[in-house]
Short mmCIF file of C-alpha atoms and ligand atoms in Angstrom, two decimals:
data_model
loop_
_atom_site.label_atom_id
_atom_site.label_comp_id
_atom_site.label_asym_id
_atom_site.label_seq_id
_atom_site.Cartn_x
_atom_site.Cartn_y
_atom_site.Cartn_z
CA MET A 1085 190.58 187.01 -113.13
CA ILE A 1086 189.46 185.44 -110.15
CA ILE A 1087 187.03 187.65 -107.72
CA THR A 1088 186.39 186.57 -104.18
CA PHE A 1089 183.56 188.03 -102.11
CA THR A 1090 183.92 187.84 -98.55
CA ALA A 1091 180.90 189.49 -96.99
CA ASN A 1092 181.97 188.72 -93.26
CA PRO A 1093 185.62 188.55 -93.23
CA SER A 1094 187.88 187.97 -89.99
CA LEU A 1095 190.86 188.14 -88.12
CA ASP A 1096 191.70 184.40 -87.47
CA ARG A 1097 193.24 184.12 -83.84
CA THR A 1098 194.86 180.59 -82.96
CA VAL A 1099 195.63 179.80 -79.74
CA ASP A 1100 197.34 176.67 -78.26
CA LEU A 1101 196.66 175.07 -74.96
CA GLY A 1102 199.02 172.59 -75.21
CA GLY A 1103 196.65 170.50 -72.80
CA PRO A 1104 193.11 169.63 -72.72
CA LEU A 1105 190.14 172.10 -72.97
CA THR A 1106 188.05 171.67 -69.99
CA PRO A 1107 184.60 173.52 -69.79
CA GLY A 1108 184.60 175.69 -66.74
CA GLY A 1109 188.24 175.52 -66.31
CA VAL A 1110 191.00 178.16 -66.41
CA HIS A 1111 193.64 177.85 -69.18
CA ARG A 1112 196.82 179.24 -69.94
CA ILE A 1113 197.47 180.18 -73.52
CA GLY A 1114 200.72 178.78 -74.86
CA ALA A 1115 201.32 179.89 -78.78
CA ASP A 1116 199.21 182.54 -79.75
CA SER A 1117 198.96 183.87 -83.24
CA THR A 1118 196.51 185.91 -85.79
CA GLN A 1119 196.12 185.52 -89.39
CA PRO A 1120 193.54 186.97 -92.18
CA GLY A 1121 190.59 184.78 -92.29
CA GLY A 1122 187.17 184.75 -94.10
CA LYS A 1123 186.28 182.13 -96.54
CA GLY A 1124 186.86 184.39 -99.72
CA ILE A 1125 189.98 185.86 -98.33
CA ASN A 1126 191.18 182.38 -97.88
CA VAL A 1127 190.18 181.15 -101.41
CA ALA A 1128 191.83 184.40 -102.84
CA LEU A 1129 195.14 183.64 -100.97
CA GLY A 1130 195.38 180.00 -102.36
CA ALA A 1131 194.51 181.23 -106.04
CA HIS A 1132 197.17 184.24 -105.43
CA ARG A 1133 199.89 181.87 -104.12
CA ALA A 1134 199.69 179.53 -107.26
CA GLY A 1135 200.22 182.62 -109.40
CA LEU A 1136 196.70 183.70 -110.70
CA ALA A 1137 195.47 187.12 -110.93
CA VAL A 1138 192.81 187.65 -108.13
CA THR A 1139 191.13 190.48 -106.31
CA ALA A 1140 189.67 189.76 -102.96
CA VAL A 1141 186.43 191.98 -101.99
CA LEU A 1142 185.38 192.76 -98.70
CA PRO A 1143 184.11 195.14 -96.19
CA ALA A 1144 186.38 196.92 -93.91
CA ALA A 1145 187.07 200.09 -92.47
CA SER A 1146 190.37 202.07 -93.29
CA GLY A 1147 193.08 201.26 -90.81
CA ASP A 1148 191.53 197.97 -89.89
CA PRO A 1149 194.29 195.38 -88.59
CA LEU A 1150 193.00 193.06 -91.26
CA LEU A 1151 194.02 195.36 -94.08
CA SER A 1152 197.51 195.45 -92.75
CA LEU A 1153 197.73 191.54 -92.75
CA LEU A 1154 196.33 191.44 -96.31
CA GLU A 1155 199.08 193.91 -97.61
CA ALA A 1156 201.74 191.94 -95.73
CA GLU A 1157 200.54 188.87 -98.02
CA GLY A 1158 200.53 191.01 -100.83
CA LEU A 1159 197.01 189.92 -101.59
CA PRO A 1160 195.23 192.08 -104.02
CA HIS A 1161 192.02 193.46 -102.51
CA ARG A 1162 189.32 196.05 -102.59
CA THR A 1163 187.36 197.13 -99.78
CA SER A 1164 184.12 198.90 -99.29
CA PRO A 1165 184.20 201.21 -96.19
CA VAL A 1166 182.16 200.23 -92.95
CA ALA A 1167 182.13 201.76 -89.64
CA GLY A 1168 182.44 198.39 -87.60
CA ALA A 1169 185.66 196.55 -86.91
CA VAL A 1170 186.40 193.00 -88.61
CA ARG A 1171 185.35 190.36 -86.30
CA THR A 1172 187.93 187.98 -84.71
CA ASN A 1173 187.34 184.22 -84.90
CA LEU A 1174 189.12 182.19 -82.27
CA THR A 1175 190.60 178.70 -82.74
CA VAL A 1176 191.38 176.65 -79.74
CA LEU A 1177 194.03 173.94 -80.23
CA SER A 1178 193.73 171.19 -77.43
CA THR A 1179 194.59 168.00 -76.97
CA PRO A 1180 194.16 164.99 -78.09
CA GLN A 1181 194.27 167.03 -81.53
CA ILE A 1182 191.00 168.78 -81.00
CA THR A 1183 190.17 172.09 -82.98
CA THR A 1184 187.41 174.38 -81.34
CA LYS A 1185 186.30 177.13 -83.40
CA LEU A 1186 184.69 180.23 -81.98
CA ASN A 1187 183.31 182.74 -84.65
CA GLU A 1188 181.88 185.98 -83.99
CA PRO A 1189 178.81 187.02 -85.65
CA GLY A 1190 180.38 190.09 -87.23
CA ALA A 1191 179.56 193.94 -87.23
CA GLN A 1192 175.97 194.91 -88.33
CA LEU A 1193 176.22 196.52 -91.72
CA THR A 1194 173.91 199.32 -92.42
CA THR A 1195 171.88 199.45 -95.74
CA ALA A 1196 174.09 202.41 -97.15
CA GLU A 1197 177.27 199.94 -96.41
CA VAL A 1198 175.44 197.03 -97.97
CA ASN A 1199 174.48 198.95 -101.00
CA ALA A 1200 178.22 200.15 -101.35
CA LEU A 1201 179.53 196.58 -100.88
CA GLU A 1202 177.07 195.04 -103.67
CA ALA A 1203 178.10 198.08 -106.09
CA LEU A 1204 181.92 197.49 -105.27
CA LEU A 1205 181.63 193.84 -106.36
CA SER A 1206 179.56 194.75 -109.33
CA GLU A 1207 182.14 197.26 -110.34
CA CYS A 1208 184.93 194.67 -109.84
CA VAL A 1209 183.36 192.12 -112.20
CA SER A 1210 183.76 191.67 -116.06
CA PRO A 1211 182.45 189.23 -118.18
CA GLY A 1212 184.69 185.74 -118.03
CA ASP A 1213 185.64 186.32 -114.71
CA SER A 1214 185.55 183.59 -111.98
CA VAL A 1215 183.54 184.92 -108.82
CA MET A 1216 183.56 183.09 -105.61
CA LEU A 1217 181.09 184.10 -102.95
CA SER A 1218 182.31 182.68 -99.84
CA GLY A 1219 181.15 182.40 -96.16
CA SER A 1220 178.51 183.81 -93.73
CA LEU A 1221 176.79 186.95 -94.14
CA ALA A 1222 177.37 189.94 -91.61
CA PRO A 1223 174.23 191.02 -89.97
CA GLY A 1224 172.51 193.68 -92.16
CA LEU A 1225 172.51 191.26 -95.26
CA PRO A 1226 169.45 189.35 -96.07
CA ALA A 1227 169.53 185.54 -96.19
CA ASP A 1228 168.79 185.45 -99.65
CA GLU A 1229 171.92 188.04 -100.47
CA TYR A 1230 173.59 185.11 -102.30
CA VAL A 1231 170.81 184.16 -104.44
CA ARG A 1232 170.49 188.06 -105.79
CA LEU A 1233 174.42 188.14 -106.18
CA VAL A 1234 174.43 184.96 -108.11
CA ALA A 1235 171.70 186.30 -110.61
CA ALA A 1236 173.23 189.76 -110.64
CA ILE A 1237 176.91 188.28 -111.42
CA ARG A 1238 175.54 185.88 -114.22
CA SER A 1239 173.96 188.46 -115.89
CA GLN A 1240 177.23 190.32 -116.02
CA GLY A 1241 178.55 187.17 -117.88
CA ALA A 1242 180.92 185.85 -115.21
CA TRP A 1243 181.08 182.30 -113.59
CA VAL A 1244 179.90 182.27 -110.05
CA GLY A 1245 180.45 179.87 -107.23
CA VAL A 1246 179.24 179.83 -103.63
CA ASP A 1247 180.59 178.29 -100.34
CA THR A 1248 178.16 179.02 -97.52
CA SER A 1249 175.98 177.46 -94.70
CA ASP A 1250 172.96 177.80 -92.93
CA ALA A 1251 170.09 180.20 -93.92
CA PRO A 1252 172.18 181.68 -96.82
CA LEU A 1253 172.64 178.11 -98.34
CA THR A 1254 168.92 176.89 -97.85
CA ALA A 1255 167.74 180.00 -99.44
CA LEU A 1256 170.25 179.14 -102.23
CA ALA A 1257 168.90 175.82 -102.47
CA ALA A 1258 165.46 176.84 -102.56
CA ALA A 1259 165.95 179.39 -105.52
CA LEU A 1260 166.92 176.37 -107.81
CA PRO A 1261 166.60 176.17 -110.78
CA ALA A 1262 165.56 179.40 -111.40
CA VAL A 1263 168.62 181.19 -110.04
CA ALA A 1264 171.73 178.59 -110.14
CA PRO A 1265 175.33 179.23 -109.28
CA ASP A 1266 177.83 177.35 -111.56
CA PHE A 1267 179.73 175.84 -108.68
CA LEU A 1268 178.88 174.78 -104.92
CA LYS A 1269 181.07 173.81 -102.48
CA PRO A 1270 179.13 171.98 -99.32
CA ASN A 1271 180.55 169.97 -96.59
CA ALA A 1272 178.88 166.85 -95.23
CA GLU A 1273 177.01 169.03 -92.52
CA GLU A 1274 176.05 171.94 -95.25
CA LEU A 1275 174.83 169.15 -97.68
CA GLY A 1276 172.67 167.88 -94.70
CA GLN A 1277 171.22 171.41 -94.21
CA ILE A 1278 170.08 171.42 -97.78
CA LEU A 1279 168.63 167.96 -97.60
CA GLY A 1280 166.89 168.26 -94.21
CA VAL A 1281 169.05 165.37 -92.59
CA ASP A 1282 171.73 164.97 -90.24
CA GLY A 1283 175.20 165.75 -92.15
CA ASN A 1284 177.21 163.72 -89.90
CA LEU A 1285 175.26 160.56 -90.92
CA LEU A 1286 175.98 161.32 -94.60
CA GLU A 1287 179.83 161.66 -93.72
CA GLN A 1288 179.94 158.48 -91.40
CA GLN A 1289 178.29 156.76 -94.10
CA ALA A 1290 180.79 158.01 -96.89
CA GLU A 1291 183.36 156.93 -94.23
CA ASP A 1292 182.05 153.52 -94.23
CA GLY A 1293 182.20 153.47 -97.91
CA ASP A 1294 178.61 154.02 -98.66
CA LEU A 1295 178.38 156.90 -101.01
CA ASP A 1296 174.98 156.76 -102.45
CA GLY A 1297 173.49 159.54 -99.95
CA VAL A 1298 176.04 162.24 -100.99
CA ARG A 1299 176.18 161.07 -104.74
CA ASP A 1300 172.52 161.13 -105.06
CA ALA A 1301 172.20 164.57 -103.11
CA ALA A 1302 175.04 166.22 -105.24
CA LEU A 1303 173.74 165.05 -108.40
CA ASP A 1304 170.17 166.29 -107.48
CA LEU A 1305 171.57 169.78 -107.11
CA HIS A 1306 173.53 169.34 -110.27
CA GLN A 1307 170.35 168.32 -112.02
CA ARG A 1308 168.66 171.40 -110.64
CA GLY A 1309 171.10 173.68 -112.28
CA VAL A 1310 174.29 173.66 -110.36
CA GLY A 1311 177.14 173.43 -112.87
CA ALA A 1312 179.70 171.57 -110.41
CA VAL A 1313 178.88 170.34 -106.86
CA LEU A 1314 182.14 169.61 -104.73
CA VAL A 1315 181.32 167.85 -101.65
CA THR A 1316 183.93 167.80 -99.30
CA LEU A 1317 183.88 164.87 -96.71
CA GLY A 1318 186.91 165.36 -94.21
CA ALA A 1319 188.76 162.52 -93.72
CA ALA A 1320 186.47 160.47 -96.36
CA GLY A 1321 187.74 162.61 -98.98
CA GLY A 1322 185.34 164.26 -101.37
CA LEU A 1323 182.93 164.08 -104.34
CA LEU A 1324 182.24 165.90 -107.56
CA ALA A 1325 178.76 165.84 -109.54
CA THR A 1326 179.37 167.71 -112.93
CA GLU A 1327 178.65 167.16 -116.65
CA GLY A 1328 176.24 164.56 -116.01
CA SER A 1329 178.42 162.11 -113.48
CA ALA A 1330 179.95 161.95 -110.34
CA TRP A 1331 183.47 161.31 -109.37
CA TYR A 1332 184.66 160.14 -105.91
CA SER A 1333 188.12 160.59 -104.01
CA SER A 1334 189.27 159.14 -100.80
CA SER A 1335 191.45 161.66 -99.02
CA PRO A 1336 195.33 161.78 -99.59
CA SER A 1337 196.95 160.97 -96.68
CA GLY A 1338 199.08 163.62 -94.62
CA PRO A 1339 199.80 164.99 -91.17
CA MET A 1340 196.64 166.68 -89.23
CA VAL A 1341 197.78 169.89 -87.73
CA SER A 1342 194.65 172.28 -88.24
CA THR A 1343 191.59 171.86 -90.19
CA VAL A 1344 190.49 175.66 -90.36
CA GLY A 1345 190.74 176.75 -94.09
CA ALA A 1346 190.82 173.17 -95.34
CA GLY A 1347 187.54 173.74 -96.89
CA ASP A 1348 188.36 177.21 -98.53
CA SER A 1349 192.04 175.48 -99.82
CA ALA A 1350 190.03 172.79 -101.41
CA THR A 1351 188.01 175.56 -103.25
CA ALA A 1352 190.99 177.38 -104.20
CA GLY A 1353 192.36 173.91 -105.77
CA TYR A 1354 189.40 173.84 -107.95
CA LEU A 1355 189.43 177.11 -108.97
CA ILE A 1356 193.20 176.56 -109.92
CA ALA A 1357 192.09 173.33 -111.80
CA ARG A 1358 189.63 175.33 -113.49
CA GLU A 1359 192.19 178.00 -114.77
CA LEU A 1360 194.33 174.99 -115.85
CA GLY A 1361 191.58 173.67 -118.12
CA GLU A 1362 191.76 170.42 -116.12
CA ASP A 1363 188.92 167.65 -116.42
CA PRO A 1364 186.64 166.79 -113.53
CA ALA A 1365 189.05 163.69 -112.17
CA ARG A 1366 191.52 166.14 -111.87
CA ARG A 1367 189.63 169.06 -110.56
CA LEU A 1368 188.63 166.90 -107.85
CA ALA A 1369 192.22 165.45 -107.14
CA ARG A 1370 193.57 169.01 -106.99
CA ALA A 1371 190.73 170.37 -104.73
CA LEU A 1372 191.55 167.57 -102.32
CA ALA A 1373 195.20 168.06 -102.41
CA TYR A 1374 194.91 171.26 -101.45
CA GLY A 1375 192.75 170.48 -98.54
CA THR A 1376 194.96 167.76 -97.24
CA ALA A 1377 197.82 170.39 -97.73
CA ALA A 1378 195.87 172.78 -95.48
CA VAL A 1379 195.07 170.32 -92.95
CA GLY A 1380 199.08 169.83 -92.37
CA LEU A 1381 199.60 173.66 -91.86
CA PRO A 1382 199.10 175.53 -88.63
CA GLY A 1383 196.15 177.68 -87.88
CA THR A 1384 194.48 179.18 -91.16
CA THR A 1385 197.53 178.71 -93.38
CA ILE A 1386 196.49 178.42 -96.74
CA PRO A 1387 199.04 176.30 -99.04
CA ARG A 1388 201.36 177.27 -101.73
CA PRO A 1389 201.62 174.90 -104.83
CA ASP A 1390 204.80 173.39 -103.72
CA GLN A 1391 203.19 172.19 -100.45
CA VAL A 1392 200.66 170.46 -102.49
CA HIS A 1393 200.95 166.83 -104.18
CA VAL A 1394 198.16 166.24 -106.88
CA THR A 1395 197.35 162.71 -107.89
CA ALA A 1396 194.21 161.58 -109.76
CA ASP A 1397 195.15 157.73 -108.83
CA ARG A 1398 192.38 157.80 -105.98
CA VAL A 1399 189.71 159.05 -108.38
CA VAL A 1400 186.81 156.88 -109.41
CA ARG A 1401 183.83 157.79 -111.67
CA LEU A 1402 180.87 156.34 -109.87
O1 F6P B 1061 182.06 182.97 -92.38
P1 F6P B 1061 182.11 181.76 -91.53
O2 F6P B 1061 181.26 180.78 -91.91
O3 F6P B 1061 181.79 182.20 -89.98
O4 F6P B 1061 183.54 181.21 -91.62
C1 F6P B 1061 184.61 182.09 -91.24
C2 F6P B 1061 185.72 181.17 -90.81
O5 F6P B 1061 185.84 179.97 -91.82
C3 F6P B 1061 187.20 180.32 -92.11
O6 F6P B 1061 187.28 180.77 -93.37
C4 F6P B 1061 187.87 179.04 -92.41
O7 F6P B 1061 187.03 178.14 -93.26
C5 F6P B 1061 188.20 181.14 -91.16
O8 F6P B 1061 189.17 181.84 -91.80
C6 F6P B 1061 186.96 181.96 -90.63
O9 F6P B 1061 187.32 182.23 -89.30
#
């Protein structure tokens, strides 16, 4: 069973301006749509569409509009009740092909709500499960929440991965090797946050064919106890450090419609590859193929397997 945990889920509203975004200007919205969002929910949707058994765990009040969207998707989920409403994250599409994202902080959780959410996650996890902890933490959760959850989930005999940013990510990196997840999925910016360097520079170096910085950082995290480190590098592809080695692949080409959810789709692709028992090269290839497919779909749309074209031809061992 794949369990995803989204501490700060969202309604992802996408508006298309059909023209440029001008700071201080008045804009008329053209197309407008709302989809379920939040990193763990996106990962769960990808795995569910691939036919895997999943449960998405999240905080939400009964009757929250997000829950109707999850039901419409047929996504199996368990919710822990909270008083606050699920946040709305806004994606503004403007020309020339610019995606601007405005993420709300999310409603504050009380201590009782945090305790109930943690208890629900623990109740859902069984030995042998794969648990993915994804996204920002709602206000009320401590920055070291993922450190505590990784330790707890591992002690329950389950595999655990994390995809987060900012303080929760640096707290997790600081806890290595005493507490280490089985899987970490930073993008270049997040890798930069761990290293205390400019992530844009790392991505630019990778685009220029210089992978040393990303490879060394990923291998260092792996040597400090993280089972597998998947670094997504946008247009520059991605790198996987695991089993004592690193693999790199350039990005498969495809249309660019919306980058929202591409990283989560890559994580879903990685989890699907693990379930299929694929080797590291193929796991990297499937992850990037899922990310590329997501970029070709509107808003926060997570691809179905028939929209994903996997080939390990681009993968090289570094
Ligand atoms: O939890 P965060 O970091 O605010 O990110 C949430 C946003 O990221 C996404 O999961 C895409 O990665 C969106 O669905 C959501 O709006």
